[in-house]
Short mmCIF file of C-alpha atoms in Angstrom, two decimals:
data_model
loop_
_atom_site.label_atom_id
_atom_site.label_comp_id
_atom_site.label_asym_id
_atom_site.label_seq_id
_atom_site.Cartn_x
_atom_site.Cartn_y
_atom_site.Cartn_z
CA MET A 17 -20.90 83.14 37.47
CA ALA A 18 -17.89 84.20 35.54
CA LYS A 19 -18.47 87.34 33.46
CA ILE A 20 -18.93 86.76 29.75
CA LYS A 21 -16.22 88.30 27.47
CA LEU A 22 -17.42 87.98 23.96
CA ASN A 23 -14.07 88.49 22.28
CA LYS A 24 -12.78 85.52 24.25
CA THR A 25 -15.70 83.28 23.39
CA ALA A 26 -15.58 80.94 20.38
CA THR A 27 -17.64 81.73 17.22
CA LYS A 28 -16.88 78.35 15.65
CA ALA A 29 -16.96 74.68 16.35
CA PRO A 30 -13.80 73.22 17.87
CA LYS A 31 -11.13 72.21 15.28
CA ASN A 32 -11.72 68.86 13.53
CA TRP A 33 -15.33 68.80 14.73
CA ASP A 34 -17.14 66.32 12.53
CA LYS A 35 -19.62 68.24 10.28
CA ASP A 36 -21.33 65.22 8.76
CA ALA A 37 -21.92 63.44 11.89
CA THR A 38 -23.22 66.61 13.41
CA LYS A 39 -25.73 67.09 10.63
CA LYS A 40 -26.97 63.58 11.11
CA LYS A 41 -27.41 64.13 14.76
CA LEU A 42 -29.31 67.32 14.06
CA ALA A 43 -31.84 65.38 11.93
CA VAL A 44 -32.40 62.91 14.78
CA ILE A 45 -32.93 65.73 17.26
CA GLN A 46 -35.29 67.48 14.96
CA SER A 47 -37.64 64.49 14.94
CA GLU A 48 -37.35 64.31 18.73
CA LEU A 49 -38.23 67.95 18.93
CA ASP A 50 -41.33 67.42 16.82
CA GLU A 51 -42.54 64.75 19.20
CA LEU A 52 -41.66 66.77 22.32
CA GLN A 53 -43.55 69.75 21.00
CA ASN A 54 -46.57 67.58 20.43
CA LEU A 55 -46.37 66.41 24.04
CA LEU A 56 -45.90 69.92 25.32
CA TYR A 57 -49.11 70.97 23.47
CA ALA A 58 -51.03 67.92 24.59
CA GLU A 59 -50.06 68.20 28.17
CA GLY A 60 -50.69 72.03 28.24
CA LYS A 61 -48.86 72.59 31.54
CA HIS A 62 -45.59 74.30 30.46
CA SER A 63 -44.73 77.00 28.06
CA ILE A 64 -41.43 77.83 26.36
CA LEU A 65 -40.12 81.21 25.51
CA VAL A 66 -37.03 81.33 23.22
CA VAL A 67 -35.38 84.73 23.29
CA LEU A 68 -33.23 85.12 20.27
CA GLN A 69 -30.75 87.83 19.96
CA GLY A 70 -27.81 88.55 17.74
CA MET A 71 -26.16 91.10 15.42
CA ASP A 72 -27.56 91.57 11.83
CA ALA A 73 -26.76 88.48 9.65
CA SER A 74 -25.93 86.37 12.69
CA GLY A 75 -28.22 83.71 11.33
CA LYS A 76 -31.37 84.11 13.45
CA ASP A 77 -33.75 83.46 10.63
CA GLY A 78 -32.00 80.30 9.46
CA LEU A 79 -31.90 79.11 13.09
CA ILE A 80 -35.62 79.46 13.45
CA ARG A 81 -36.06 77.50 10.22
CA ASP A 82 -33.77 74.66 11.25
CA VAL A 83 -34.94 74.28 14.83
CA PHE A 84 -38.57 75.19 14.78
CA GLY A 85 -39.47 74.47 11.21
CA CYS A 86 -39.74 70.73 11.98
CA MET A 87 -42.54 71.17 14.49
CA ASN A 88 -46.30 71.53 14.04
CA PRO A 89 -46.83 75.21 13.18
CA GLN A 90 -49.96 75.27 15.32
CA GLY A 91 -47.94 74.92 18.50
CA VAL A 92 -45.16 77.38 17.56
CA GLN A 93 -45.37 81.14 17.17
CA VAL A 94 -42.61 83.49 16.06
CA THR A 95 -42.71 87.15 16.77
CA SER A 96 -40.25 89.53 15.25
CA PHE A 97 -40.01 92.77 17.12
CA LYS A 98 -39.20 95.77 14.88
CA VAL A 99 -38.81 99.48 15.73
CA PRO A 100 -41.70 100.30 17.99
CA THR A 101 -44.75 102.01 16.57
CA PRO A 102 -46.04 105.30 18.08
CA GLU A 103 -48.78 103.40 19.86
CA GLU A 104 -46.25 101.01 21.36
CA LEU A 105 -44.04 103.89 22.42
CA SER A 106 -46.96 105.39 24.31
CA HIS A 107 -46.81 102.44 26.67
CA ASP A 108 -44.08 101.00 28.89
CA PHE A 109 -41.44 99.05 26.90
CA LEU A 110 -42.72 95.66 28.04
CA TRP A 111 -46.34 96.23 27.06
CA ARG A 112 -45.96 95.10 23.45
CA ILE A 113 -43.82 92.17 24.55
CA HIS A 114 -46.24 90.82 27.11
CA GLU A 115 -48.95 90.39 24.66
CA HIS A 116 -46.90 87.73 23.00
CA ALA A 117 -45.89 85.78 25.95
CA PRO A 118 -46.57 82.08 25.35
CA ALA A 119 -49.75 80.38 26.49
CA LYS A 120 -49.43 77.07 28.22
CA GLY A 121 -48.61 74.30 25.77
CA MET A 122 -47.03 76.79 23.37
CA ILE A 123 -43.54 77.51 22.19
CA GLN A 124 -43.01 81.22 21.45
CA VAL A 125 -39.84 82.43 19.66
CA PHE A 126 -38.91 86.12 19.98
CA ASN A 127 -36.74 87.11 16.98
CA ARG A 128 -35.18 90.04 18.75
CA SER A 129 -36.94 91.00 21.89
CA HIS A 130 -37.27 93.28 24.88
CA TYR A 131 -33.51 93.22 25.08
CA GLU A 132 -33.35 95.58 22.11
CA ASP A 133 -34.67 98.16 24.58
CA VAL A 134 -31.36 97.99 26.36
CA LEU A 135 -29.21 97.38 23.36
CA VAL A 136 -29.88 99.36 20.12
CA THR A 137 -31.45 102.15 22.26
CA ARG A 138 -28.33 102.26 24.43
CA VAL A 139 -25.88 102.23 21.56
CA HIS A 140 -27.64 105.13 19.90
CA ARG A 141 -27.96 107.01 23.24
CA LEU A 142 -31.72 107.06 23.11
CA ILE A 143 -31.64 106.16 26.76
CA ASP A 144 -28.91 106.86 29.40
CA ASP A 145 -27.20 104.30 31.61
CA LYS A 146 -29.46 104.93 34.54
CA THR A 147 -32.56 104.12 32.36
CA ALA A 148 -30.82 101.07 31.06
CA LEU A 149 -30.15 99.79 34.56
CA LYS A 150 -33.74 100.33 35.52
CA ARG A 151 -35.03 98.58 32.38
CA MET A 152 -32.77 95.58 33.11
CA ALA A 153 -34.26 95.30 36.50
CA ALA A 154 -37.80 95.44 35.03
CA ILE A 155 -36.80 92.80 32.56
CA ASN A 156 -35.67 90.58 35.44
CA ASP A 157 -38.95 91.08 37.23
CA PHE A 158 -40.90 90.49 33.97
CA GLU A 159 -39.11 87.21 33.27
CA LYS A 160 -39.72 86.10 36.79
CA LEU A 161 -43.36 86.76 36.41
CA LEU A 162 -43.66 84.58 33.35
CA THR A 163 -41.50 81.84 34.95
CA GLU A 164 -43.32 81.75 38.25
CA HIS A 165 -46.94 82.44 37.22
CA ASN A 166 -47.28 80.68 33.89
CA ASN A 167 -44.76 77.87 33.99
CA THR A 168 -42.70 79.60 31.24
CA HIS A 169 -39.25 78.18 30.55
CA ILE A 170 -37.15 80.92 29.11
CA ILE A 171 -34.31 79.93 26.92
CA LYS A 172 -31.97 82.89 26.00
CA LEU A 173 -29.87 82.57 23.00
CA TYR A 174 -27.14 84.91 21.66
CA MET A 175 -25.99 84.05 18.08
CA HIS A 176 -22.28 84.79 18.38
CA VAL A 177 -20.93 85.56 14.98
CA SER A 178 -17.52 87.02 14.33
CA ARG A 179 -17.28 90.47 12.78
CA GLU A 180 -15.50 89.00 9.71
CA GLU A 181 -18.24 86.52 9.09
CA GLN A 182 -20.95 89.19 9.54
CA LEU A 183 -19.31 91.33 6.90
CA THR A 184 -19.10 88.37 4.46
CA ARG A 185 -22.74 87.72 4.96
CA LEU A 186 -23.80 91.39 4.52
CA LYS A 187 -21.81 91.45 1.30
CA GLU A 188 -23.60 88.39 0.05
CA ARG A 189 -26.81 90.32 0.27
CA MET A 190 -25.50 92.68 -2.32
CA SER A 191 -24.59 89.98 -4.84
CA ILE A 192 -26.94 86.98 -4.43
CA PRO A 193 -30.32 87.70 -6.01
CA GLN A 194 -32.30 85.51 -3.53
CA LYS A 195 -30.72 87.39 -0.64
CA MET A 196 -30.96 90.98 -1.95
CA TRP A 197 -34.39 91.58 -0.27
CA LYS A 198 -32.58 91.30 3.06
CA TYR A 199 -30.03 93.99 2.17
CA ASN A 200 -30.38 97.14 4.18
CA ALA A 201 -27.74 99.90 3.88
CA LYS A 202 -28.19 100.65 7.53
CA ASP A 203 -26.84 97.22 8.54
CA ILE A 204 -23.39 98.23 7.35
CA GLU A 205 -23.64 101.52 9.46
CA GLU A 206 -24.65 99.48 12.46
CA SER A 207 -21.69 97.14 11.95
CA GLN A 208 -19.40 100.14 12.46
CA LEU A 209 -20.70 100.21 16.16
CA TRP A 210 -19.66 96.60 16.78
CA ASP A 211 -17.56 97.20 19.83
CA THR A 212 -20.27 99.27 21.59
CA TYR A 213 -22.80 96.60 20.85
CA MET A 214 -20.50 93.93 22.31
CA SER A 215 -20.02 95.80 25.55
CA TYR A 216 -23.76 96.41 25.98
CA TYR A 217 -24.42 92.79 25.14
CA GLU A 218 -21.95 91.79 27.80
CA ASP A 219 -23.71 94.04 30.27
CA VAL A 220 -27.00 92.28 29.53
CA PHE A 221 -25.51 88.86 29.84
CA ASN A 222 -24.15 89.71 33.23
CA LYS A 223 -27.13 91.69 34.68
CA CYS A 224 -29.96 89.68 33.20
CA ASN A 225 -28.75 86.24 33.94
CA THR A 226 -31.71 84.37 35.44
CA PRO A 227 -31.83 82.17 33.48
CA GLU A 228 -28.34 82.51 32.02
CA TRP A 229 -27.63 83.30 28.41
CA ASN A 230 -26.34 80.68 25.98
CA ILE A 231 -23.66 82.12 23.84
CA ILE A 232 -23.90 80.12 20.63
CA PRO A 233 -20.90 80.00 18.25
CA ALA A 234 -22.73 81.03 15.05
CA ASP A 235 -20.15 81.28 12.24
CA GLN A 236 -21.19 77.83 10.98
CA ASN A 237 -24.86 77.35 10.41
CA TRP A 238 -24.74 73.51 10.83
CA TYR A 239 -22.99 73.80 14.22
CA LYS A 240 -25.21 76.53 15.64
CA SER A 241 -28.46 74.79 14.69
CA TYR A 242 -27.20 71.52 16.18
CA LEU A 243 -26.30 73.24 19.45
CA VAL A 244 -29.59 74.95 19.82
CA ALA A 245 -31.66 71.96 18.86
CA LYS A 246 -29.77 69.90 21.47
CA LEU A 247 -30.19 72.51 24.07
CA LEU A 248 -33.89 72.81 23.46
CA ARG A 249 -34.32 69.04 23.33
CA ASP A 250 -32.55 68.64 26.69
CA ALA A 251 -34.62 71.43 28.21
CA MET A 252 -37.88 69.81 27.09
CA VAL A 253 -36.86 66.34 28.14
CA SER A 254 -36.13 67.69 31.67
CA LEU A 255 -39.76 68.81 31.99
CA LYS A 256 -40.76 65.13 32.35
CA MET A 257 -44.04 65.65 30.48
CA LYS A 258 -46.70 63.01 30.03
CA TYR A 259 -49.70 62.70 27.73
CA PRO A 260 -52.80 63.39 29.81
CA GLY A 261 -55.68 60.97 29.94
CA MET A 262 -59.23 61.72 28.79
CA LYS A 263 -60.87 64.89 29.88
CA LYS A 264 -63.99 64.21 32.05
CA MET B 23 -72.02 77.30 -10.24
CA ALA B 24 -73.76 74.05 -9.47
CA LYS B 25 -74.97 73.73 -5.94
CA ILE B 26 -72.79 71.57 -3.75
CA LYS B 27 -74.47 68.44 -2.32
CA LEU B 28 -72.16 66.97 0.35
CA ASN B 29 -73.68 63.50 0.39
CA LYS B 30 -73.03 63.23 -3.36
CA THR B 31 -69.51 64.43 -3.08
CA ALA B 32 -66.56 61.83 -2.63
CA THR B 33 -64.79 61.60 0.73
CA LYS B 34 -62.05 59.35 -0.69
CA ALA B 35 -59.64 59.11 -3.54
CA PRO B 36 -60.85 57.43 -6.71
CA LYS B 37 -60.58 53.68 -6.68
CA ASN B 38 -57.05 52.34 -7.46
CA TRP B 39 -55.47 55.71 -6.93
CA ASP B 40 -51.73 55.16 -6.37
CA LYS B 41 -51.02 55.82 -2.69
CA ASP B 42 -47.22 55.45 -2.83
CA ALA B 43 -46.85 57.66 -5.90
CA THR B 44 -49.11 60.30 -4.30
CA LYS B 45 -46.93 60.38 -1.14
CA LYS B 46 -43.89 60.89 -3.32
CA LYS B 47 -45.52 63.74 -5.09
CA LEU B 48 -46.52 65.28 -1.87
CA ALA B 49 -42.92 65.35 -0.74
CA VAL B 50 -41.88 67.09 -3.87
CA ILE B 51 -44.66 69.68 -3.55
CA GLN B 52 -43.69 70.27 0.02
CA SER B 53 -40.24 71.48 -0.94
CA GLU B 54 -41.78 73.61 -3.63
CA LEU B 55 -44.08 75.15 -1.06
CA ASP B 56 -41.06 75.91 1.21
CA GLU B 57 -39.48 77.86 -1.61
CA LEU B 58 -42.67 79.62 -2.66
CA GLN B 59 -43.32 80.77 0.94
CA ASN B 60 -39.87 82.19 1.10
CA LEU B 61 -40.52 84.11 -2.16
CA LEU B 62 -43.92 85.33 -0.88
CA TYR B 63 -42.19 86.66 2.30
CA ALA B 64 -39.31 88.26 0.40
CA GLU B 65 -41.56 89.89 -2.19
CA GLY B 66 -43.94 91.20 0.47
CA LYS B 67 -46.73 92.00 -2.07
CA HIS B 68 -49.30 89.26 -1.49
CA SER B 69 -50.76 87.55 1.50
CA ILE B 70 -52.57 84.21 1.74
CA LEU B 71 -55.38 83.35 4.00
CA VAL B 72 -56.29 79.70 4.32
CA VAL B 73 -59.76 79.18 5.83
CA LEU B 74 -59.98 75.63 7.19
CA GLN B 75 -63.34 74.22 8.14
CA GLY B 76 -64.57 70.67 8.79
CA MET B 77 -66.33 68.57 11.37
CA ASP B 78 -64.53 67.33 14.50
CA ALA B 79 -61.83 64.72 13.62
CA SER B 80 -61.93 65.67 10.03
CA GLY B 81 -58.09 65.99 10.13
CA LYS B 82 -57.58 69.75 10.22
CA ASP B 83 -54.65 69.51 12.59
CA GLY B 84 -52.89 66.88 10.58
CA LEU B 85 -53.42 68.85 7.41
CA ILE B 86 -51.78 71.96 8.97
CA ARG B 87 -48.78 69.77 9.87
CA ASP B 88 -48.44 68.16 6.49
CA VAL B 89 -48.89 71.26 4.33
CA PHE B 90 -47.63 74.15 6.48
CA GLY B 91 -45.18 72.29 8.65
CA CYS B 92 -42.56 72.34 5.91
CA MET B 93 -42.35 76.05 5.68
CA ASN B 94 -40.37 78.64 7.58
CA PRO B 95 -42.45 79.16 10.75
CA GLN B 96 -41.63 82.87 10.64
CA GLY B 97 -43.76 83.32 7.61
CA VAL B 98 -46.76 81.24 8.71
CA GLN B 99 -49.25 81.83 11.38
CA VAL B 100 -51.98 79.52 12.58
CA THR B 101 -54.93 80.81 14.62
CA SER B 102 -57.43 78.43 16.20
CA PHE B 103 -60.74 80.13 16.87
CA LYS B 104 -62.47 78.74 19.88
CA VAL B 105 -65.78 79.70 21.61
CA PRO B 106 -65.71 83.50 21.71
CA THR B 107 -64.77 85.17 25.00
CA PRO B 108 -67.10 87.69 26.72
CA GLU B 109 -64.91 90.52 25.41
CA GLU B 110 -65.06 89.08 21.88
CA LEU B 111 -68.86 88.86 22.19
CA SER B 112 -69.12 92.42 23.08
CA HIS B 113 -67.96 93.28 19.51
CA ASP B 114 -69.20 92.39 16.04
CA PHE B 115 -68.48 88.77 15.13
CA LEU B 116 -65.69 89.73 12.67
CA TRP B 117 -63.80 91.90 15.14
CA ARG B 118 -61.74 89.06 16.63
CA ILE B 119 -61.10 87.66 13.13
CA HIS B 120 -59.91 90.90 11.54
CA GLU B 121 -57.01 91.15 14.02
CA HIS B 122 -55.62 87.97 12.55
CA ALA B 123 -55.91 88.83 8.87
CA PRO B 124 -52.53 88.16 7.21
CA ALA B 125 -50.00 90.98 6.66
CA LYS B 126 -48.42 91.20 3.21
CA GLY B 127 -45.85 88.44 2.80
CA MET B 128 -47.55 86.19 5.26
CA ILE B 129 -49.50 83.02 5.18
CA GLN B 130 -52.29 82.78 7.75
CA VAL B 131 -54.20 79.70 8.51
CA PHE B 132 -57.50 79.81 10.28
CA ASN B 133 -58.19 76.56 12.05
CA ARG B 134 -62.01 77.16 12.09
CA SER B 135 -62.94 80.70 11.33
CA HIS B 136 -65.66 83.24 10.99
CA TYR B 137 -67.72 80.57 9.32
CA GLU B 138 -68.39 79.01 12.71
CA ASP B 139 -70.59 82.09 13.31
CA VAL B 140 -72.97 80.84 10.67
CA LEU B 141 -72.51 77.06 11.38
CA VAL B 142 -72.30 75.96 15.04
CA THR B 143 -74.43 79.07 16.10
CA ARG B 144 -76.97 78.16 13.57
CA VAL B 145 -77.15 74.43 14.36
CA HIS B 146 -77.74 75.28 18.03
CA ARG B 147 -80.20 78.02 17.23
CA LEU B 148 -78.18 80.78 18.80
CA ILE B 149 -79.04 82.84 15.76
CA ASP B 150 -82.05 82.76 13.47
CA ASP B 151 -81.98 82.36 9.71
CA LYS B 152 -82.36 86.09 9.02
CA THR B 153 -79.30 86.86 11.19
CA ALA B 154 -77.37 84.04 9.43
CA LEU B 155 -78.13 85.54 6.04
CA LYS B 156 -77.00 89.00 7.21
CA ARG B 157 -73.81 87.44 8.59
CA MET B 158 -73.06 85.70 5.35
CA ALA B 159 -73.39 88.96 3.49
CA ALA B 160 -71.04 90.63 6.05
CA ILE B 161 -68.53 87.74 5.52
CA ASN B 162 -68.63 88.34 1.73
CA ASP B 163 -67.90 92.08 2.28
CA PHE B 164 -65.15 91.30 4.77
CA GLU B 165 -63.48 88.83 2.40
CA LYS B 166 -63.75 91.35 -0.44
CA LEU B 167 -62.05 93.93 1.73
CA LEU B 168 -59.13 91.68 2.45
CA THR B 169 -58.86 90.62 -1.21
CA GLU B 170 -59.09 94.06 -2.74
CA HIS B 171 -57.30 96.17 -0.12
CA ASN B 172 -54.43 93.88 1.05
CA ASN B 173 -53.89 91.60 -1.86
CA THR B 174 -54.99 88.66 0.23
CA HIS B 175 -55.65 85.48 -1.64
CA ILE B 176 -58.28 83.50 0.29
CA ILE B 177 -58.25 79.74 0.01
CA LYS B 178 -61.29 78.11 1.49
CA LEU B 179 -61.05 74.38 2.33
CA TYR B 180 -63.69 72.02 3.69
CA MET B 181 -62.31 68.77 4.99
CA HIS B 182 -64.99 66.37 3.75
CA VAL B 183 -64.93 63.34 5.97
CA SER B 184 -67.61 60.61 6.01
CA ARG B 185 -69.62 60.16 9.17
CA GLU B 186 -68.30 56.53 9.49
CA GLU B 187 -64.75 57.76 9.36
CA GLN B 188 -65.45 60.51 11.90
CA LEU B 189 -66.88 57.96 14.32
CA THR B 190 -63.86 55.65 13.94
CA ARG B 191 -61.57 58.55 14.67
CA LEU B 192 -63.51 59.82 17.68
CA LYS B 193 -63.39 56.24 19.11
CA GLU B 194 -59.66 56.15 18.58
CA ARG B 195 -59.39 59.09 20.99
CA MET B 196 -60.84 56.92 23.66
CA SER B 197 -58.33 54.05 23.20
CA ILE B 198 -55.08 55.37 21.95
CA PRO B 199 -53.14 57.03 24.84
CA GLN B 200 -51.46 59.69 22.61
CA LYS B 201 -54.80 60.75 21.28
CA MET B 202 -56.77 60.82 24.59
CA TRP B 203 -56.01 64.48 25.20
CA LYS B 204 -58.12 65.25 22.21
CA TYR B 205 -61.17 63.48 23.41
CA ASN B 206 -64.14 65.60 24.22
CA ALA B 207 -67.43 64.00 25.19
CA LYS B 208 -69.24 66.80 23.41
CA ASP B 209 -67.85 65.77 20.08
CA ILE B 210 -70.08 62.64 20.08
CA GLU B 211 -73.06 64.81 20.91
CA GLU B 212 -72.23 67.20 18.05
CA SER B 213 -71.82 64.22 15.71
CA GLN B 214 -75.59 63.43 16.25
CA LEU B 215 -76.37 66.74 14.51
CA TRP B 216 -74.52 65.60 11.43
CA ASP B 217 -77.24 66.25 8.91
CA THR B 218 -78.06 69.71 10.25
CA TYR B 219 -74.39 70.69 10.03
CA MET B 220 -74.26 69.35 6.45
CA SER B 221 -77.22 71.45 5.42
CA TYR B 222 -75.81 74.68 6.87
CA TYR B 223 -72.39 73.90 5.43
CA GLU B 224 -74.07 73.64 2.00
CA ASP B 225 -75.74 76.88 2.61
CA VAL B 226 -72.35 78.52 3.33
CA PHE B 227 -70.76 76.91 0.22
CA ASN B 228 -73.49 78.36 -1.96
CA LYS B 229 -73.85 81.78 -0.45
CA CYS B 230 -70.28 82.63 0.34
CA ASN B 231 -68.65 81.52 -2.87
CA THR B 232 -66.22 84.27 -3.84
CA PRO B 233 -63.80 82.64 -3.99
CA GLU B 234 -65.42 79.17 -4.15
CA TRP B 235 -64.92 76.47 -1.55
CA ASN B 236 -62.75 73.48 -2.13
CA ILE B 237 -64.41 70.28 -0.95
CA ILE B 238 -61.54 68.01 -0.02
CA PRO B 239 -62.09 64.29 0.31
CA ALA B 240 -60.59 63.73 3.69
CA ASP B 241 -61.16 60.04 4.72
CA GLN B 242 -57.46 59.37 3.73
CA ASN B 243 -54.87 61.62 5.25
CA TRP B 244 -52.33 61.05 2.46
CA TYR B 245 -54.79 61.98 -0.26
CA LYS B 246 -56.23 65.07 1.47
CA SER B 247 -52.76 66.60 2.19
CA TYR B 248 -51.63 65.89 -1.37
CA LEU B 249 -54.72 67.72 -2.71
CA VAL B 250 -54.33 70.72 -0.49
CA ALA B 251 -50.61 71.04 -1.01
CA LYS B 252 -51.11 70.91 -4.80
CA LEU B 253 -53.88 73.42 -4.74
CA LEU B 254 -51.76 75.85 -2.57
CA ARG B 255 -48.72 75.37 -4.77
CA ASP B 256 -50.76 76.14 -7.94
CA ALA B 257 -52.30 79.15 -6.33
CA MET B 258 -48.87 80.50 -5.29
CA VAL B 259 -47.33 79.80 -8.66
CA SER B 260 -50.02 81.77 -10.35
CA LEU B 261 -49.03 84.88 -8.40
CA LYS B 262 -45.89 85.10 -10.67
CA MET B 263 -43.81 86.35 -7.74
CA LYS B 264 -40.19 87.60 -8.04
CA TYR B 265 -37.35 88.26 -5.59
CA PRO B 266 -37.12 92.03 -5.28
CA GLY B 267 -33.77 93.76 -5.84
CA MET B 268 -32.00 95.74 -3.12
CA LYS B 269 -33.89 98.33 -1.17
CA LYS B 270 -32.55 101.73 -1.85
#
């Protein structure tokens, strides 16, 4: 696999891409996803774990709404991982994650994930490179466990937003009343560390690549949601699921 | 409060109720709910707990889909309580429930709940009347705790389906391929115990009535979803929530 270079990867749809047609396609895929999720739940053989990463204001929340908001909430769980609590820190870094691994039949979305433990921690020098490497190996083992022992299909998504677009969005949080609650002065500070984040993200994409990461151009919400919905739809169709007959 | 008598309570919309107009109203309320949930999450002061009870095939799953499926999945959690595990049974009956009480800003739906511990257990004589009374008192205390100490607004819903409608739906699970996975031979056996269930449900409605139960006529899916959506919308509007300003 070729190494991913984020600054050479698009953050937007190709020029002249048809926005209106894409939105219509998204609506069709959303209803397909609704049906596929019902089938996943009914069959109860597979589980899906969506690992969602991206910088602040890269549109993770909106993506969850667009792609998973059209499904039965009973079959979808979203977990947002924040700064670990003291209890969580008194365990290995995957302990709090494992608890939220999806049961068969379920779709689990991680809004941020175990990858923060080799990203934000590394950017702020809370761990050294040797520890980061060991953690990435542990992550690979962990994901293999879920895949091989619970039929979990892991879909890794990186919301790839340009720095200019990020700054525009962070500024909106200071001026649009409905967005102010999302404002956090620290986001601007974190944004200063952009290049360091990018290099550690690239390291993750290259070292934790089974399955591979999907780098989603995320400057336009309509395009990003369409891409992810399509990707998820195709992944679910490939499972060749069937409604089971009556239990005996 | 007048005692609830289920066999004197409607399971359908009033005659000549306008189905098409109701469906249109539901669609409007769904988008209001979507906005209200966003506000609840942003404000982070209140939490909502929906306690959903009803006989098998009374349409609980469909209700969750209709009323909560239109909201951001990040702010809504659904927990289905099944037969307790050995570990859960080694604790008090509210232990496994408490874990899923909603955090501020969240909407939590209990698909079946702590009330099963004074319903199915009582019908099958796993507990005696004295224990049932003690449990109902404990439930009242527990709900008071959530209400007074975490601003939790509890909405209790009983999906009131007629026995004829229930039997029709259980039969569908034997003939419609997409519904067969829901079929469980035990549901028919449980249905034989209808009158006993009704009397213990009535006992719950009368003894655990802070807040009071909403008995939802549930023979028609469009009517039931409309009633619940409206009830939830009105409850959320009454909280007089506001988007907070920027964090300092």
